[in-house]
């Protein structure tokens, strides 16, 4: 049994499914690039320092250096916020007055419960010490991490099992099929595993980078290989 | 498919992913080059000299608030060009605006013979239905962070009805963040300065964030030696004070030199302008601005001396003294709106070539 033996309708359904997978995968790469680089359009592959910022630095600083960078008046202000957080992010810290002013001026116009700006984010206000403090944890918090991990792992597993099962019934050599199937699942697992622990060991950011690339590469590669195999001219 | 082909595809994919790592550096978003002229040109937008000026296309996609029942544009596309000669800077700004709006609070005669000044204020107390099209060009004079954030550096949104500790109904206020920081503001007002006199209102923004000190907070007009505009209404505000001496006047503004005492011979539905305008002089009138509305598009040409020499020019006017350095600015368009405007994020860097 191989996918070349399927009827034309099944082949069409699988092909369309794969096109969805390819577009969705590329979209996820674009989205990740935009959020990490702070750019507004195009495919932007983030740099290692940008990845380190996302996964190892406090969320507030990561945003100010990443997707919110253009809203921060000058870089020195980010350093000041970073230093305040390193000092313990205390309200009694003399630096807090400056931090609060920076955030009020550069962030709170949109990040306020009553903001009227076109890009208002009333669900994430930065109007009080408590609201600011909530975003000073390094890397992903356990709550955020568990939320992100289970959503991603369920989602990825669902389409990966479909993709790899289809790939398992291609006519390629077993070693190629086994390698790509194992690699895709393993890379996804290691990628997400590294999200958890990179805030404790920032070297894991390289694993995120590498495994993320391999996961994306293997998904795209399997999709393309299936498309080529399923429509082979000499197919049954 | 053989192993080599499969491996080759893997390498190609991996390479595609990794090559991009060096291409993610952040650049400055917008740069406008100003080209040198051998001699001064007129304000006409059709002048052939503009053919040599590079174009910068920029989308104005942001608004500071959402007025209730707003019918104006919430985004538009603009094209900028710049030229300069030995003494002047020229800036051409074209932007799409689907509606030609120049009826600013007009007086309309009612069926019962009374006069009604048309107004429809929004939730912030500002007008978006009976106003005028406007445009603004903000130039950094000395404001920390302007080069990166552009006009937004001086924009302070009112939150929970409070702005800088003061109770405030407006959507936001303009003021700089520190004493000594100023921004030059070229404010083209189609009815009050533009169509009648080919002028913009030269204004500036400073750090005043207290309505008791200035009702417009940080916004101020440059020094004015004469001219300006005032409301055309009687003391009881029930009807116009003046009308045009030209019986067939259809303009939505009343030029001061043409005004005569109001004599009501009008019929229901007739309009009388609610603003009397006269040509400003002094620092407030530094910026000549031609304006043409055609095919759903405004075309403005600003012209200002590279340097100005009024007593307060250094803090109120951007001075283009060193043509080797960049000058940062931002643009905004107001569609028949008193304060709501479409703008872009970040600043535009002007380079003299």
XYZ file of N, CA, C and O in Angstrom, chain A residues 29 37-40 45-47 50 65-66 69-78 101 104-106 108-109 112 114 116-120 127 172-173 175-176 180 209 213 216-217 220-221 224-225 228 232, chain B residues 1-3 5-6 9-10 13-14 16-27 29 61-66 123 144-146 148-149 152-153 155-161 171 175 177-178 343 345-346:
400
model
N 6.392 31.002 10.602
C 7.756 31.539 10.563
C 7.716 33.055 10.392
O 8.456 33.796 11.045
N 11.580 40.439 15.676
C 12.440 41.489 15.127
C 11.818 42.878 15.244
O 12.509 43.877 15.114
N 10.499 42.923 15.459
C 9.840 44.221 15.547
C 9.558 44.823 14.188
O 9.071 45.955 14.096
N 9.855 44.074 13.118
C 9.564 44.592 11.779
C 8.066 44.476 11.497
O 7.331 43.813 12.236
N 7.623 45.143 10.429
C 6.189 45.200 10.153
C 5.754 44.278 9.025
O 4.572 43.982 8.881
N 14.030 36.612 9.557
C 14.543 35.548 10.417
C 15.244 36.201 11.611
O 16.163 36.994 11.440
N 14.794 35.909 12.830
C 15.400 36.564 13.999
C 16.841 36.137 14.226
O 17.250 35.035 13.844
N 17.585 37.012 14.846
C 18.972 36.687 15.184
C 19.004 35.977 16.533
O 18.025 36.011 17.282
N 18.221 38.237 19.386
C 16.776 38.514 19.495
C 16.045 37.337 20.132
O 15.117 37.524 20.914
N 12.665 45.572 23.554
C 13.753 45.355 22.590
C 13.242 44.723 21.298
O 13.924 44.756 20.284
N 12.065 44.098 21.377
C 11.550 43.365 20.220
C 10.403 44.052 19.529
O 10.575 45.106 18.908
N 9.825 47.802 20.119
C 11.036 48.639 20.091
C 10.788 50.047 19.562
O 11.267 51.038 20.113
N 10.020 50.131 18.502
C 9.837 51.437 17.852
C 9.067 52.429 18.725
O 9.066 53.623 18.466
N 8.412 51.909 19.763
C 7.634 52.797 20.627
C 8.450 53.348 21.790
O 7.966 54.188 22.547
N 9.643 52.853 21.955
C 10.488 53.306 23.059
C 11.367 54.452 22.555
O 12.042 54.299 21.533
N 11.351 55.559 23.285
C 12.013 56.772 22.777
C 13.506 56.542 22.495
O 13.987 56.851 21.410
N 14.226 56.032 23.461
C 15.672 55.827 23.269
C 16.098 54.530 23.960
O 15.486 54.087 24.935
N 17.193 53.954 23.495
C 17.658 52.664 24.020
C 18.032 52.733 25.501
O 17.881 51.749 26.229
N 18.517 53.883 25.923
C 18.933 54.010 27.334
C 17.759 53.749 28.274
O 17.942 53.264 29.391
N 16.560 54.056 27.815
C 15.380 53.826 28.650
C 15.145 52.328 28.877
O 14.699 51.913 29.948
N 15.449 51.537 27.863
C 15.295 50.077 28.014
C 16.314 49.570 29.040
O 15.995 48.743 29.897
N 7.674 56.538 34.620
C 7.520 57.620 33.641
C 7.756 57.105 32.219
O 6.997 57.428 31.296
N 4.812 54.976 31.269
C 3.621 55.817 31.079
C 3.678 56.537 29.735
O 2.677 56.617 29.014
N 4.860 57.041 29.387
C 4.988 57.836 28.168
C 5.064 56.971 26.914
O 4.503 57.323 25.877
N 5.776 55.859 27.008
C 6.021 55.069 25.798
C 5.085 53.881 25.614
O 4.977 53.360 24.508
N 1.919 53.230 27.897
C 0.554 53.275 28.441
C -0.459 54.004 27.561
O -1.666 53.891 27.810
N 0.003 54.729 26.541
C -0.977 55.337 25.641
C -1.837 54.248 24.997
O -3.039 54.421 24.801
N -3.532 50.802 28.123
C -4.338 51.298 29.229
C -5.768 50.825 29.021
O -6.189 50.566 27.890
N -8.464 52.287 29.141
C -9.377 53.192 28.421
C -8.734 53.784 27.170
O -9.210 54.789 26.653
N -7.751 54.931 23.586
C -8.553 55.129 22.379
C -7.701 55.021 21.120
O -8.201 55.215 20.016
N -6.422 54.733 21.300
C -5.522 54.663 20.146
C -5.951 53.531 19.202
O -6.573 52.558 19.624
N -5.543 53.670 17.907
C -5.929 52.644 16.942
C -5.303 51.300 17.271
O -5.787 50.261 16.852
N -4.203 51.302 18.025
C -3.585 50.023 18.394
C -3.721 49.759 19.887
O -2.848 49.135 20.500
N -4.813 50.221 20.462
C -5.016 50.064 21.902
C -5.022 48.592 22.316
O -5.550 47.739 21.606
N -0.600 50.568 33.925
C -0.931 51.832 34.581
C -0.620 51.844 36.068
O -0.798 52.863 36.723
N 9.320 6.395 -0.878
C 10.742 6.632 -0.583
C 11.295 5.499 0.269
O 10.540 4.728 0.890
N 12.627 5.470 0.343
C 13.266 4.407 1.122
C 12.922 4.548 2.601
O 12.744 5.668 3.102
N 14.647 4.295 5.230
C 15.566 5.068 6.085
C 15.250 6.573 5.994
O 15.312 7.308 6.982
N 14.878 7.009 4.800
C 14.522 8.432 4.636
C 13.242 8.730 5.414
O 13.152 9.714 6.158
N 13.052 11.307 8.706
C 12.284 12.556 8.699
C 11.145 12.540 9.730
O 10.873 13.554 10.376
N 16.688 27.606 18.302
C 16.933 28.063 16.933
C 17.105 26.877 15.981
O 16.463 26.776 14.932
N 14.296 25.381 13.353
C 14.607 25.362 11.918
C 14.441 23.963 11.345
O 13.888 23.781 10.255
N 10.693 23.044 11.127
C 10.067 23.710 9.977
C 10.557 23.089 8.678
O 9.770 22.777 7.766
N 11.869 22.868 8.611
C 12.453 22.276 7.407
C 11.894 20.892 7.130
O 11.552 20.559 5.982
N 8.217 21.083 5.906
C 8.140 21.534 4.516
C 8.674 20.468 3.566
O 8.096 20.219 2.501
N 9.759 19.837 3.978
C 10.372 18.819 3.123
C 9.445 17.620 2.934
O 9.235 17.159 1.804
N 6.580 18.576 0.632
C 6.972 18.636 -0.781
C 7.229 17.240 -1.349
O 6.843 16.936 -2.484
N 7.878 16.414 -0.548
C 8.179 15.057 -1.023
C 6.895 14.258 -1.260
O 6.797 13.506 -2.235
N 5.332 15.434 -4.463
C 6.049 14.905 -5.633
C 5.739 13.422 -5.832
O 5.594 12.942 -6.960
N 3.318 11.330 -9.016
C 4.285 10.764 -9.965
C 3.556 10.234 -11.189
O 2.514 9.584 -11.055
N 12.758 9.101 -5.851
C 13.765 10.134 -5.552
C 14.940 9.518 -4.791
O 14.749 8.718 -3.898
N 16.151 9.839 -5.181
C 17.287 9.217 -4.494
C 17.724 10.038 -3.290
O 17.251 11.140 -3.037
N 18.660 9.447 -2.542
C 19.122 10.068 -1.297
C 19.747 11.434 -1.516
O 19.575 12.361 -0.738
N 19.223 13.654 -3.840
C 18.242 14.710 -4.091
C 17.561 15.143 -2.795
O 17.365 16.316 -2.525
N 17.201 14.155 -1.977
C 16.540 14.456 -0.709
C 17.447 15.279 0.194
O 17.035 16.281 0.778
N 17.693 18.855 -0.996
C 16.543 19.692 -0.641
C 16.600 20.114 0.818
O 16.257 21.237 1.166
N 17.062 19.189 1.659
C 17.181 19.521 3.084
C 18.166 20.659 3.294
O 17.915 21.598 4.052
N 16.716 23.950 2.149
C 15.758 24.501 3.109
C 16.459 25.095 4.325
O 16.151 26.190 4.781
N 17.421 24.331 4.835
C 18.164 24.808 6.006
C 18.894 26.096 5.678
O 18.936 27.040 6.477
N 18.097 28.309 3.468
C 17.123 29.402 3.367
C 16.808 29.963 4.735
O 16.695 31.157 4.938
N 16.683 29.060 5.714
C 16.345 29.493 7.061
C 17.484 30.233 7.732
O 17.274 31.163 8.501
N 18.701 29.818 7.448
C 19.830 30.399 8.153
C 20.380 31.664 7.510
O 20.869 32.553 8.185
N 20.265 31.755 6.198
C 20.794 32.932 5.511
C 20.157 34.201 6.036
O 20.807 35.230 6.195
N 18.884 34.102 6.367
C 18.156 35.276 6.829
C 18.657 35.843 8.128
O 18.320 36.962 8.495
N 19.448 35.082 8.872
C 19.866 35.545 10.184
C 20.678 36.827 10.124
O 20.728 37.574 11.082
N 21.314 37.070 9.018
C 22.119 38.284 8.934
C 21.330 39.453 8.358
O 21.829 40.557 8.271
N 20.099 39.172 7.943
C 19.348 40.227 7.249
C 18.282 40.862 8.133
O 17.370 41.501 7.668
N 18.408 40.661 9.428
C 17.333 41.135 10.296
C 17.648 42.449 10.997
O 16.927 42.869 11.871
N 18.758 43.048 10.619
C 19.120 44.291 11.300
C 18.050 45.349 11.085
O 17.464 45.466 10.014
N 17.792 46.115 12.130
C 16.769 47.152 12.024
C 17.331 48.375 11.331
O 18.369 48.888 11.720
N 16.615 48.824 10.334
C 17.044 50.035 9.670
C 16.100 51.162 9.985
O 15.032 50.944 10.528
N 13.281 53.636 9.122
C 12.167 53.243 8.265
C 12.006 54.100 7.019
O 11.807 53.608 5.940
N -1.440 55.244 8.833
C -2.362 54.176 9.225
C -2.866 54.281 10.663
O -3.713 53.495 11.064
N -2.343 55.213 11.408
C -2.701 55.277 12.829
C -3.624 56.464 13.098
O -3.565 57.489 12.406
N -4.461 56.315 14.106
C -5.269 57.444 14.579
C -5.190 57.497 16.105
O -5.038 56.461 16.748
N -5.301 58.681 16.687
C -5.188 58.768 18.148
C -6.436 58.336 18.888
O -6.369 57.958 20.043
N -7.600 58.406 18.220
C -8.828 57.957 18.876
C -9.897 57.681 17.835
O -9.675 57.896 16.639
N -11.009 57.175 18.318
C -12.097 56.822 17.409
C -13.317 57.668 17.756
O -14.083 57.325 18.663
N -17.528 62.766 21.247
C -17.492 62.516 22.691
C -16.375 63.284 23.408
O -16.392 63.395 24.635
N 14.043 64.823 22.764
C 14.670 63.501 22.954
C 13.714 62.403 22.479
O 12.571 62.348 22.905
N 14.224 61.554 21.594
C 13.429 60.428 21.122
C 12.630 60.695 19.865
O 12.022 59.777 19.316
N 12.640 61.939 19.365
C 11.835 62.246 18.175
C 12.317 61.437 16.968
O 11.513 60.933 16.180
N 13.288 58.609 16.672
C 12.771 57.244 16.641
C 11.239 57.199 16.622
O 10.644 56.467 15.848
N 10.627 57.994 17.448
C 9.175 57.902 17.592
C 8.389 58.899 16.742
O 7.184 58.769 16.601
N 4.795 61.060 17.750
C 4.247 60.392 18.943
C 5.003 60.768 20.209
O 4.485 60.603 21.310
N 6.206 61.288 20.053
C 6.981 61.643 21.239
C 6.278 62.744 22.038
O 6.470 62.863 23.245
N 2.851 63.186 21.898
C 1.435 62.867 21.978
C 1.138 62.212 23.329
O 1.740 61.197 23.674
N 0.228 62.790 24.065
C -0.108 62.260 25.391
C -1.603 61.992 25.440
O -2.412 62.919 25.489
N -1.936 60.734 25.413
C -3.342 60.320 25.380
C -3.970 60.495 26.772
O -3.357 60.178 27.789
N -5.181 61.014 26.780
C -5.915 61.157 28.044
C -6.414 59.784 28.493
O -6.972 59.033 27.695
N -6.154 59.485 29.781
C -6.570 58.167 30.294
C -7.526 58.368 31.464
O -7.207 59.081 32.408
N -8.659 57.709 31.374
C -9.677 57.823 32.425
C -10.035 59.277 32.696
O -10.259 59.676 33.847
N -10.055 60.104 31.658
C -10.431 61.501 31.817
C -9.389 62.359 32.495
O -9.690 63.467 32.961
N -9.193 63.758 23.659
C -8.591 62.434 23.456
C -7.121 62.435 23.835
O -6.577 61.419 24.273
N 2.413 67.888 24.010
C 3.437 68.619 24.752
C 4.700 67.768 24.801
O 4.627 66.537 24.729
N 8.328 66.351 26.490
C 8.498 65.657 27.761
C 9.315 66.418 28.791
O 9.227 66.133 29.987
N 10.134 67.343 28.326
C 11.004 68.059 29.261
C 11.075 69.538 28.876
O 10.943 69.882 27.704
N -1.740 59.252 10.972
C -0.302 59.499 11.030
C 0.459 58.188 10.871
O -0.138 57.118 10.814
N 3.850 55.708 12.111
C 4.727 55.462 13.251
C 6.154 55.828 12.865
O 6.558 55.726 11.709
N 6.919 56.257 13.838
C 8.315 56.603 13.580
C 8.457 57.954 12.908
O 7.481 58.689 12.715
